[in-house]
Structure formats: C-alpha cells, structure tokens
Short mmCIF file of C-alpha atoms and ligand atoms in Angstrom, two decimals:
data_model
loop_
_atom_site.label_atom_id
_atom_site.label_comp_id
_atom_site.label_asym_id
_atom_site.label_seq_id
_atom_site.Cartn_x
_atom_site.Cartn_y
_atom_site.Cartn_z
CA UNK A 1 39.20 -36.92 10.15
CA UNK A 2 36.55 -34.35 10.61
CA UNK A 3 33.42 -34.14 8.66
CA UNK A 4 33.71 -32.20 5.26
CA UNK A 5 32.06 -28.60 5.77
CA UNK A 6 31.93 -25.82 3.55
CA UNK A 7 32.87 -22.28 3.78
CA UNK A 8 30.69 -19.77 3.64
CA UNK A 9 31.87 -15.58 3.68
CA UNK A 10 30.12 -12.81 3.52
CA UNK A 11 32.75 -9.82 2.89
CA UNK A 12 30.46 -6.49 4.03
CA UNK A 13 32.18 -2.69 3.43
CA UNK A 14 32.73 -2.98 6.78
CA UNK A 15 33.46 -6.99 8.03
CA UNK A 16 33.91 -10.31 6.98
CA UNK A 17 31.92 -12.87 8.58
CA UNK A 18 32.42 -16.54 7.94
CA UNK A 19 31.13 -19.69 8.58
CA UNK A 20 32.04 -23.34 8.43
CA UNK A 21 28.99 -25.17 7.58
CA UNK A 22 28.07 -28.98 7.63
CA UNK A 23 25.55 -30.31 4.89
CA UNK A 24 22.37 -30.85 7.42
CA UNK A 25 23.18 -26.89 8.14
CA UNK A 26 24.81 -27.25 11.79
CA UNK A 27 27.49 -24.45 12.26
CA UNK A 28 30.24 -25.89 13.78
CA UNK A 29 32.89 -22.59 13.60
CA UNK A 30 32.44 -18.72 12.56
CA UNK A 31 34.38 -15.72 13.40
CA UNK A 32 34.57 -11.69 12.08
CA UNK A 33 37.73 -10.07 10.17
CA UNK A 34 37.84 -6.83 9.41
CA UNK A 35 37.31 -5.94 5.65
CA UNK A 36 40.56 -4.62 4.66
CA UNK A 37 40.61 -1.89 2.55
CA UNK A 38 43.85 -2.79 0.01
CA UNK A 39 41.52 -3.97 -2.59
CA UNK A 40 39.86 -7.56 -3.91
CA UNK A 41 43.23 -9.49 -3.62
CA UNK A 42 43.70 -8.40 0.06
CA UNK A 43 40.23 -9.06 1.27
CA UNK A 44 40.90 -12.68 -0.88
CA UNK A 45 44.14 -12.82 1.61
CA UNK A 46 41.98 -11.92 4.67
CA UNK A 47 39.28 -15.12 3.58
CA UNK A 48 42.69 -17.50 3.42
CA UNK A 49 43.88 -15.84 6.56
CA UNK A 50 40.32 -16.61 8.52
CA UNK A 51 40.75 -19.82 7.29
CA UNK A 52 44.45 -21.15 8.41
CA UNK A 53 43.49 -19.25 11.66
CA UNK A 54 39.98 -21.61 12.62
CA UNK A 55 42.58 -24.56 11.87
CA UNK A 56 39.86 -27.24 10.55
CA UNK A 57 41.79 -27.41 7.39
CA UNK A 58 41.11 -27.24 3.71
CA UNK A 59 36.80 -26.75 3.41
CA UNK A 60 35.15 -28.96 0.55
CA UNK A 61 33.56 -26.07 -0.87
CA UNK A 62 33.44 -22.49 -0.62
CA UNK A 63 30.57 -19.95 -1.22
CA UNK A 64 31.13 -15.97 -0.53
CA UNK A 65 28.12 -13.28 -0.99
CA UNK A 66 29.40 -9.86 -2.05
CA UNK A 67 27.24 -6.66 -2.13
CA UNK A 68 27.64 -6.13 -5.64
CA UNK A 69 27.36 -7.57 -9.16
CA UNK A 70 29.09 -10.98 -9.75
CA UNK A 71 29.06 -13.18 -12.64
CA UNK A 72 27.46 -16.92 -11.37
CA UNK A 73 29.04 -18.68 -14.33
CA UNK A 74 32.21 -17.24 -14.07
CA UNK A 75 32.73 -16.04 -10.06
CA UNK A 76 34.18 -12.42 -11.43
CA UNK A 77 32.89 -9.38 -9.86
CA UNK A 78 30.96 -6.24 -11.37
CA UNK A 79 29.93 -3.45 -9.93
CA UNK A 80 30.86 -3.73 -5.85
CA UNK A 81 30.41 -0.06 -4.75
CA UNK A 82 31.21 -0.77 -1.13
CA UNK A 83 34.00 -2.48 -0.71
CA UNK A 84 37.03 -0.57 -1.42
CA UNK A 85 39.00 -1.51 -4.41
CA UNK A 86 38.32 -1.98 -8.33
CA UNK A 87 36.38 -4.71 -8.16
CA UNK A 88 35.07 -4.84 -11.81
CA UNK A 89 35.87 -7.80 -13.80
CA UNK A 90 38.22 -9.06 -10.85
CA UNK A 91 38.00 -13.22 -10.92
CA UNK A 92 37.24 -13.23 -7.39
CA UNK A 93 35.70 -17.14 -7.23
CA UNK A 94 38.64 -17.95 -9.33
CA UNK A 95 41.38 -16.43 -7.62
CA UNK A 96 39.29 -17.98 -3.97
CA UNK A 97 39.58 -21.20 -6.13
CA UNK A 98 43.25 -21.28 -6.85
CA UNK A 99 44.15 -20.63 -3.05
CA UNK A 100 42.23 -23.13 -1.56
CA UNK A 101 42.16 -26.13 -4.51
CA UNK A 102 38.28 -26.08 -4.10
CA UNK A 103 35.59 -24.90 -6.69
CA UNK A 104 34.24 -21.68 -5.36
CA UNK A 105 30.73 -20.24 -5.75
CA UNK A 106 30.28 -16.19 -5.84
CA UNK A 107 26.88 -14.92 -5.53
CA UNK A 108 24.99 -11.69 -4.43
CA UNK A 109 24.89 -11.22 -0.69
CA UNK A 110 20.88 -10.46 -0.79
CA UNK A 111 20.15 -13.45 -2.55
CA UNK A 112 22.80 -15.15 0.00
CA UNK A 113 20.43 -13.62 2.87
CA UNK A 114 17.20 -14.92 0.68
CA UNK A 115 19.02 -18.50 -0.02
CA UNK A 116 19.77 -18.96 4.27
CA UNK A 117 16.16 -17.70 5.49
CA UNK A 118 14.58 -20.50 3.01
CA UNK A 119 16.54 -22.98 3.67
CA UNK A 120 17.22 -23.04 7.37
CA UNK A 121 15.29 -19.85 8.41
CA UNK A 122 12.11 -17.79 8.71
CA UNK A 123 10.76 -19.34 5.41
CA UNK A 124 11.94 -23.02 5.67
CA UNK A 125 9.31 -25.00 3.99
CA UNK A 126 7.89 -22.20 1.86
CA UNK A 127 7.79 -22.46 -1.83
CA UNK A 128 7.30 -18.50 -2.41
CA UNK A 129 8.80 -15.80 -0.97
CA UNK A 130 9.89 -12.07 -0.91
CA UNK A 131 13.02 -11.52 0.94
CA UNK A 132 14.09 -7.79 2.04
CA UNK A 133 17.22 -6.86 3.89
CA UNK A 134 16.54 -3.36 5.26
CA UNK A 135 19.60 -2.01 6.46
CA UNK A 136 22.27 0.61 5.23
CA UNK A 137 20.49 0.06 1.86
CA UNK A 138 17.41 -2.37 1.03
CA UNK A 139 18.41 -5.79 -0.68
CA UNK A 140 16.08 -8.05 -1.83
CA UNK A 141 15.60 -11.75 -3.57
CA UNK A 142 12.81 -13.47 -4.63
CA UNK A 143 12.03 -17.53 -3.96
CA UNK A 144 9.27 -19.45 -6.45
CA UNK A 145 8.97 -23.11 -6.51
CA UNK A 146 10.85 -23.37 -3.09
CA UNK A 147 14.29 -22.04 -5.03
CA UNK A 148 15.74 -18.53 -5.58
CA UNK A 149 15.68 -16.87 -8.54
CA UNK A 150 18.99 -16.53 -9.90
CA UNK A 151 20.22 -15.43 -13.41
CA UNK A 152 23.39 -15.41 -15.17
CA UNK A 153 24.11 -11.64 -13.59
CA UNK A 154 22.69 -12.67 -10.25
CA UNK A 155 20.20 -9.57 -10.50
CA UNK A 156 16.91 -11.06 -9.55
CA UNK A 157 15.44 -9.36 -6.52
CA UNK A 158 16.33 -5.46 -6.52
CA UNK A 159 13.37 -4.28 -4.38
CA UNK A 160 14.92 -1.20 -3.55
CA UNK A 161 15.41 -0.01 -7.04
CA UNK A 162 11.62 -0.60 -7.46
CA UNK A 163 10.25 3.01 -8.23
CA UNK A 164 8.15 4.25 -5.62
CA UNK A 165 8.10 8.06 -5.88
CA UNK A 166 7.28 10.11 -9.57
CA UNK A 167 10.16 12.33 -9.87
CA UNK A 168 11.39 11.34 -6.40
CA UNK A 169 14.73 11.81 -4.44
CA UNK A 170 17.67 10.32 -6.87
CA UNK A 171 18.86 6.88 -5.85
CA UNK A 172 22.77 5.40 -6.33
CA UNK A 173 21.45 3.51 -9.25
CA UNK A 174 20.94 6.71 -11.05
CA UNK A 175 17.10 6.39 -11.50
CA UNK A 176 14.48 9.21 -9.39
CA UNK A 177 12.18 7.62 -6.55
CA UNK A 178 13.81 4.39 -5.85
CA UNK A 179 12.54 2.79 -2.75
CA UNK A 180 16.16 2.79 -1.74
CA UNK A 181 16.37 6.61 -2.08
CA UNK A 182 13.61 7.00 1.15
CA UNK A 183 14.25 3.55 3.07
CA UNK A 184 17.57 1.94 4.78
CA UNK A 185 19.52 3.74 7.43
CA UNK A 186 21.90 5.81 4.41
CA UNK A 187 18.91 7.52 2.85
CA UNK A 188 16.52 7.84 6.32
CA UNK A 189 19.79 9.76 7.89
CA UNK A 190 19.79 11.60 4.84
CA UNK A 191 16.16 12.55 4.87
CA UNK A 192 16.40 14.06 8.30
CA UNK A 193 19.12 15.66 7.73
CA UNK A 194 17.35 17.59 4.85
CA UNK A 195 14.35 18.57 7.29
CA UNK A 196 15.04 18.74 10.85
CA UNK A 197 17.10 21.48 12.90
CA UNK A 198 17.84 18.98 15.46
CA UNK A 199 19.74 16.65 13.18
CA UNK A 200 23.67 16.97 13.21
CA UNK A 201 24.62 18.95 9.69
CA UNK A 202 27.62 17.35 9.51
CA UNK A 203 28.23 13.58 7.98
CA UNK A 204 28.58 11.82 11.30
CA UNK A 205 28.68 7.80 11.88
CA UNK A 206 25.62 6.31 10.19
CA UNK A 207 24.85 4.24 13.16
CA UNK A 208 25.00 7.29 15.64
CA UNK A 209 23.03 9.31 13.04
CA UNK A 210 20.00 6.55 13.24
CA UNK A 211 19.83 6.23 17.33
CA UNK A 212 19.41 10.15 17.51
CA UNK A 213 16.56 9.29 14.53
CA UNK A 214 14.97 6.51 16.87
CA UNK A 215 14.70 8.74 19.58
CA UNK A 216 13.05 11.32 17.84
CA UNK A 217 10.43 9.49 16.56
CA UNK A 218 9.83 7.82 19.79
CA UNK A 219 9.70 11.35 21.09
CA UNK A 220 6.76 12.14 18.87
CA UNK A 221 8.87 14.70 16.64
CA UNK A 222 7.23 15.74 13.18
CA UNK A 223 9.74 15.28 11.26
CA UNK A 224 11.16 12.31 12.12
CA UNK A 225 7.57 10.64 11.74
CA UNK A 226 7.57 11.66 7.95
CA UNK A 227 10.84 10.13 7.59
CA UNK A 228 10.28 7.13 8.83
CA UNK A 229 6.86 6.52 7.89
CA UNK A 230 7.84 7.53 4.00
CA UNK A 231 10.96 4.47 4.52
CA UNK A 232 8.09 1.94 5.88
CA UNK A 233 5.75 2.90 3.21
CA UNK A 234 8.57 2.72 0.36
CA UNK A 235 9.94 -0.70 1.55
CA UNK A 236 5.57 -1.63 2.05
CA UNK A 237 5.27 -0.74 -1.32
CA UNK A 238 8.16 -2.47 -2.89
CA UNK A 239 7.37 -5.82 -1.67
CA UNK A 240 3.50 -5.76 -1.89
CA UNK A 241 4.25 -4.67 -5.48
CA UNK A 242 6.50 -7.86 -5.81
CA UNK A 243 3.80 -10.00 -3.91
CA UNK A 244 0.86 -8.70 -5.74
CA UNK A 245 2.75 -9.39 -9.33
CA UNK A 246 4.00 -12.72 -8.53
CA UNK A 247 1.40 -14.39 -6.80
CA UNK A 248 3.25 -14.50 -3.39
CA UNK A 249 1.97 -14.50 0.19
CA UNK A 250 5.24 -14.62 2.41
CA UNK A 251 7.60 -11.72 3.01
CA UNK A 252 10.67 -12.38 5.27
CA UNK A 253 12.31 -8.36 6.44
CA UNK A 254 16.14 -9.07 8.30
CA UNK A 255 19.22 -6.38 8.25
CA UNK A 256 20.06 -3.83 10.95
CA UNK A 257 16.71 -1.81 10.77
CA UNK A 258 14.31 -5.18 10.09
CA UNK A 259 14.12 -5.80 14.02
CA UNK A 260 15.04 -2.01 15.77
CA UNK A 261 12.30 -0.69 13.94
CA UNK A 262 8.89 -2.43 13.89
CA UNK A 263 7.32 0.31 12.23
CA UNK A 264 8.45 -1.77 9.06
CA UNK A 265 7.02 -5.07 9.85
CA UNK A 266 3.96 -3.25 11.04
CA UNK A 267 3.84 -1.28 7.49
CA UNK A 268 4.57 -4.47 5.36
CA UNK A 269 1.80 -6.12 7.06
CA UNK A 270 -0.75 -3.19 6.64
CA UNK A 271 -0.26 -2.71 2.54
CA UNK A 272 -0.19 -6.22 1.81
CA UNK A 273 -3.76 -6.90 4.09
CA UNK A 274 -5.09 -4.38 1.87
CA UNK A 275 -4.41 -6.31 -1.48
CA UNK A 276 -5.83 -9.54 0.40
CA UNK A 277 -8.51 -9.75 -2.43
CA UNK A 278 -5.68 -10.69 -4.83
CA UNK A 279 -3.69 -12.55 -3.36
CA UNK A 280 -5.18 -13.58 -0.56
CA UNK A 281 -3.72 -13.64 3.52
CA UNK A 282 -0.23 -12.68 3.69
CA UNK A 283 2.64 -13.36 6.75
CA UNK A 284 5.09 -10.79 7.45
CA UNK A 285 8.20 -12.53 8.94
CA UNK A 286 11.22 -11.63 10.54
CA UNK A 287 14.45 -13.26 10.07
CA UNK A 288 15.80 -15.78 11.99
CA UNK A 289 19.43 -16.14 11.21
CA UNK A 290 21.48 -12.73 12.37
CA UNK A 291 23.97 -11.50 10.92
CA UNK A 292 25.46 -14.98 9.75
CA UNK A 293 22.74 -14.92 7.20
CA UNK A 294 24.84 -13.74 4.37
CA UNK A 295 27.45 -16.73 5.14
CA UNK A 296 25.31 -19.35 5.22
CA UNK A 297 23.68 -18.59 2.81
CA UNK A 298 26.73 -18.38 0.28
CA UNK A 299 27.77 -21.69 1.99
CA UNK A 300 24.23 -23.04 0.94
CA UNK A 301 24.37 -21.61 -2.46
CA UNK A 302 27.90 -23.39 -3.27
CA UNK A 303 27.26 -26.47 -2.15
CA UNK A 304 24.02 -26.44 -4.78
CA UNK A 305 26.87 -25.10 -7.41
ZN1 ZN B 1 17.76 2.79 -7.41
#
C-alpha cells in the first residue's frame, strides 16, 4: 500500500500540469497534458485520464488552480477567460469529486502559486507576503499571519488590476491603466507593437513576439526600453502599493518573465527601497518552485480544505 498523496492540477490555456503530492510536500510523480479545448467536462476527462495513466491509484484528495473565478465554498467556476469552453457556473470541484470519490478543492491558480512559494518555497517561514506571477498576464496573492488571503470568491490578490496609469491603456477587466494593461508578455508585445517599426504587425506567437522584444532591449533600442521599463515600473508600483498599505516587507516575482527578465526584480527592489521609511527594509525574491507551482499549490490548498 503506498502512502496517501494528493493531487494537485493546474489546468493553464495552454497545459495541464499535475502533481502527486505527499503531506511533508515530497513530489513523488508529475507529468503535462495538453489542455484540450472541448470545454470544462473534457479538460475534467483529461485530469481522470492523467490520473489512470501515472497508475498510483485513487489520490486522498484533490486540489486544481484555474486562471479564473471559482467559488471556494462551492468548487463551481466563474469567469475563466482562457481556457476554452463556458466555464461560468460549471461545478467543476463537484463534477472532479464525483469521478474520483474524493472531496475536491478549486481555487485560483495565483493564489495556488502564492499558497506553494509560502509553504515550501521562496517565502517558507514568512508570515507576510506579496506574491506576483508576471507572465502572459500579472497574478497576484497576498499572505498575512503566515496564511493566504482567501474569500468566498477567491479574489484577494489582483495586483495587476491595481490602477497604475490616469486614463491609461484599457485592461481585459474593462477598467483604464491597469498594471496588467503595460506589464506581462500579452500587453508588453502589444506595446511594441504600437511603437516600433521593427516589431512584426501581424499577431504572431506570443513567445516569439517577446524573444525579438528581449533582444531589442538588450540591443539598446528606444523603444523597447520604454516598454519594458513602463512593465517593471507598473508591476514596481503594484506591489510597493500593496506593501506600503499592508505593512509588508517580502515580495516573491515567479511566471515566465519573473526570471528572463531581471529588469523586474531589479525595479521591485528600487520602488520599494524608496518607501523604506514606512515600512522599513524590504527582500525582493524569486520563486523557487517552476512551473509546478500552480499544482502544488492547489494540492496544498486542498489538503487545508
Ligand atoms: Zn484590469
């Protein structure tokens, strides 16, 4: 009889990563589907499928992040704007439930990625906390008294909707000047796009679109300088904001763009020095758990449920 782990997912727009995780917070399995794109109930398939295929059998508990809206009480889904499908109102915990005869805990894949990095990561220990996830778009989740902050709607922590820009570019939310609308790799490509002659005018891969972006700031260009130094002040401002009104010294910056570009860090570090007489010295961290930090993070979350 092996030892009772839990399950922890992290469906993405793009993958599903999972791990199986053992209470002291070993990983003993993990693999990577492809998100399929039939809707909730296939990519609830693809999480049963991921598990018959590891073959450890049925998981004590399962916890899955989701980069949307979710009900805590309940497990249904809200808004999930990246994942294909209807997602809204879907019982996603529920239905995870029902296949697997286990209670299931749903929760926001940001505060998943805040939820690993203080318990086994970068912040282990720490009983405050900003968390940022700076990648396609910027995520965010706030710890006090060593816990995340979690509410019925599991909306604590939205950094990058923090207004940073009077009148600014229009963010996804629907609000002018989010941080999101100038920082992450969707709105940086964008940016460029806008300004420079030498970026490709047509909607290429995201991921393509940010190496060409790289190399023209390492190459000194104008332009992309003022994009990415308006993303690292937006995403600066957004969590010394958070830090300053909460009393916090620790920030912890993961997702794709947290470790390519150290112009973030760097930034972070810079605005918060600056509000040192408040609240005095500050640590700018990076992550320490990958990409599995979404999945362990659900896995941690569940078996708290
Ligand atoms: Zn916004």
């Amino acid at each position: 009889m092996s030892e009772p782990f839990t399950l922890g997912v992290d469906v993405g727009g793009t993958n599903i990563k999972w791990v199986h995780l053992l209470d002291d917070g070993t990983i003993v399995d993990q693999g990577t589907v492809p998100t399929p794109e039939g809707g909730p109930l296939s990519v609830v398939d693809a999480i049963v499928g991921c598990a018959v295929s590891a073959g450890a059998g049925r998981p004590a508990r399962i916890g899955v992040a989701i980069p949307g809206h979710v009900n805590t009480k309940t497990g249904h889904t809200a808004l999930v704007p990246n994942v294909a499908g209807d997602w809204t109102g879907f019982a996603f915990g529920p239905e995870l439930g029902r296949a697997f005869g286990v209670t299931t805990a749903v929760i926001n894949d940001a505060r998943a990625f805040g939820t690993a990095e203080l318990t086994l990561g970068a912040a282990a220990g720490e009983k405050r906390a900003v968390f940022a996830t700076i990648g396609t778009g910027i995520g965010g989740a706030i710890a006090l008294d060593g816990r995340i902050l979690r509410n019925e709607s599991d909306g604590i922590g939205e950094l990058g909707h923090s207004t940073v820009v009077r009148n600014g570019d229009l963010c996804g939310c629907g609000n002018r000047g989010c941080a999101e609308a100038y920082a992450g790799a969707r709105a940086m490509v964008r940016r460029y796009r806008e300004i420079s002659e030498h970026a490709g005018r047509t909607e290429g891969d995201t991921h393509r679109q940010i190496d060409l972006l790289r190399q023209r700031f390492d190459d000194g260009e104008q332009q992309a300088r003022s994009v990415v130094d308006t993303a690292t002040w937006a995403v600066g401002s957004a969590i010394t904001t958070a830090c300053v009104t909460l009393g916090i010294q620790t920030a912890v910056i993961g997702g794709g763009l947290a470790g390519r570009w150290p112009e973030f860090q760097s930034e972070i570090s810079l605005q918060l020095s600056t509000r040192e007489n408040l609240i005095g010295r500050s640590n700018v961290l990076l992550a320490q758990l990958g990409d599995n930090a979404g999945a362990i993070g659900a896995a941690v979350s569940a078996s708290r449920h």
